[in-house]
PDB file of C-alpha atoms in Angstrom:
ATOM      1  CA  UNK A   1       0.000   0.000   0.000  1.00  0.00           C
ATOM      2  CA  UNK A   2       1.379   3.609  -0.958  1.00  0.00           C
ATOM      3  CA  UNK A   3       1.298   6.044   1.514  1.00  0.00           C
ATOM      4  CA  UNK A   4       1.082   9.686   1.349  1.00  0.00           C
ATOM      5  CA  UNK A   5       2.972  11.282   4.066  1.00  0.00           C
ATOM      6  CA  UNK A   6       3.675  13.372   1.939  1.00  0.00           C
ATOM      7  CA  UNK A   7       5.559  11.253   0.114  1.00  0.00           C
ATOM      8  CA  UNK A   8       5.305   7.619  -1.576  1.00  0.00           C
ATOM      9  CA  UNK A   9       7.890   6.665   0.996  1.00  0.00           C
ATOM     10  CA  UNK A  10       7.127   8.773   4.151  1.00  0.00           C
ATOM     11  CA  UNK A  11       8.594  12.431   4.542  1.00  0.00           C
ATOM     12  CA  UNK A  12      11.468  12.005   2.028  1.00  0.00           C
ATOM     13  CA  UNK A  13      11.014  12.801  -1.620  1.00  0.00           C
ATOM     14  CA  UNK A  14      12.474  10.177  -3.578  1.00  0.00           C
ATOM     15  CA  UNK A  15      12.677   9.974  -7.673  1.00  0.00           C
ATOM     16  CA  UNK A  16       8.897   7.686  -7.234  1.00  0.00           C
ATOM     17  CA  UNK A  17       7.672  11.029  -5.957  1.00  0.00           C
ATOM     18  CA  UNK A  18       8.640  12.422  -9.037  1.00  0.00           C
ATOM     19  CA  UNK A  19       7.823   9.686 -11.120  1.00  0.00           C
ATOM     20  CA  UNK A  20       4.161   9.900 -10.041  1.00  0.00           C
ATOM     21  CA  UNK A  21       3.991  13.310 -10.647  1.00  0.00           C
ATOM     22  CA  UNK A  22       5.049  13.524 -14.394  1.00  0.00           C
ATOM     23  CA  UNK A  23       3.235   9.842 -14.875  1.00  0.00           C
ATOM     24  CA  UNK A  24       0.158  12.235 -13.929  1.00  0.00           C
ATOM     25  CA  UNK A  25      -0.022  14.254 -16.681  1.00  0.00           C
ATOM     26  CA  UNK A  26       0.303  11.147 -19.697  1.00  0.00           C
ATOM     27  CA  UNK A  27      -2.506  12.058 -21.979  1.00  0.00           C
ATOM     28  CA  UNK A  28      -5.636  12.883 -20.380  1.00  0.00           C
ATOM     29  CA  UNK A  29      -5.011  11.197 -16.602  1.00  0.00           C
ATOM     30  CA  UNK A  30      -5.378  14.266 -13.849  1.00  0.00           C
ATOM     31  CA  UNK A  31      -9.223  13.324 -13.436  1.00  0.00           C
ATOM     32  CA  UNK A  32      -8.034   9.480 -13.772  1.00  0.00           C
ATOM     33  CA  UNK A  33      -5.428   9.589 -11.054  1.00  0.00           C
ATOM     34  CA  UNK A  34      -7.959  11.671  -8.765  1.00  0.00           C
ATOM     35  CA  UNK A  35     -10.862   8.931  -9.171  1.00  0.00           C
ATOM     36  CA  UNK A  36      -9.112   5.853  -8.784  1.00  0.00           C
ATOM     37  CA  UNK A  37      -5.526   6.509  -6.838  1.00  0.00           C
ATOM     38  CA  UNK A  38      -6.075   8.869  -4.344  1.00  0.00           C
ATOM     39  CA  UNK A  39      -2.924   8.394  -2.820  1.00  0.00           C
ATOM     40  CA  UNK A  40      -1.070   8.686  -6.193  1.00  0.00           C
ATOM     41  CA  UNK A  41      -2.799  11.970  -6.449  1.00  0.00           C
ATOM     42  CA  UNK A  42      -1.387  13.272  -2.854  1.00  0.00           C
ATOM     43  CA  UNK A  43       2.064  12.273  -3.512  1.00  0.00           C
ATOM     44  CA  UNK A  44       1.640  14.115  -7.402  1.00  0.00           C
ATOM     45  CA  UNK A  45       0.320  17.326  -5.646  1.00  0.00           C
ATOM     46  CA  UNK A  46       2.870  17.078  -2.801  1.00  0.00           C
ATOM     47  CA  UNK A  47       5.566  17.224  -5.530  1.00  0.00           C
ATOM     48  CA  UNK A  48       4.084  19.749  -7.595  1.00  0.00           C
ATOM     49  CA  UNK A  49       3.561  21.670  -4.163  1.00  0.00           C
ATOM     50  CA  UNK A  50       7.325  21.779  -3.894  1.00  0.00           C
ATOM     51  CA  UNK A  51       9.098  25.121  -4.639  1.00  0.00           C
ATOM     52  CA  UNK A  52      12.520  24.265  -5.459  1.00  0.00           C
ATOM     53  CA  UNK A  53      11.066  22.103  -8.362  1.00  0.00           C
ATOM     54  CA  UNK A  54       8.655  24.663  -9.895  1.00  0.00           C
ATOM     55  CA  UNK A  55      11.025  25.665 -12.425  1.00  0.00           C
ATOM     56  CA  UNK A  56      11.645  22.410 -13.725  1.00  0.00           C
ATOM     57  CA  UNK A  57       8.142  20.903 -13.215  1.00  0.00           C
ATOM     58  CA  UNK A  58       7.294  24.453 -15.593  1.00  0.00           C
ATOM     59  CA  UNK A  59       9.538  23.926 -17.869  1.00  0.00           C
ATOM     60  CA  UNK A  60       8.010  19.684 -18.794  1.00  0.00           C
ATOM     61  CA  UNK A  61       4.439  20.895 -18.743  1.00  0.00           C
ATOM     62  CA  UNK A  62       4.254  19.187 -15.293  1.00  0.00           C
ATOM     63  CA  UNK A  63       2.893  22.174 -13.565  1.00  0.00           C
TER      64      UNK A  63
END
């Protein structure tokens, strides 16, 4: 079972965290991943949340 606190693995941000967070925005998915993976969802926002990865999150179409 993922967790989201806030991360996939606890309070660290790992490269999953990540992961999840581009995986998120594959072809139509945000309403996909907020239906049926709520904890995917979390960990995506946590990431996105993060400021010292808004200019590359930007810069992808991530964010």
């Amino acid at each position: 079972q993922l967790s989201a606190s806030p991360f996939a693995f606890g309070k660290q941000l790992t490269l999953l965290d990540v992961y999840i967070a581009v995986a998120r925005t594959w072809g139509p998915r945000h309403e996909w991943f907020a239906t049926n993976t709520p904890n995917f969802t979390a960990v995506a926002d946590a990431v996105c949340a993060l400021p010292e990865l808004h200019k590359v999150l930007k810069a992808n179409d991530i964010i």
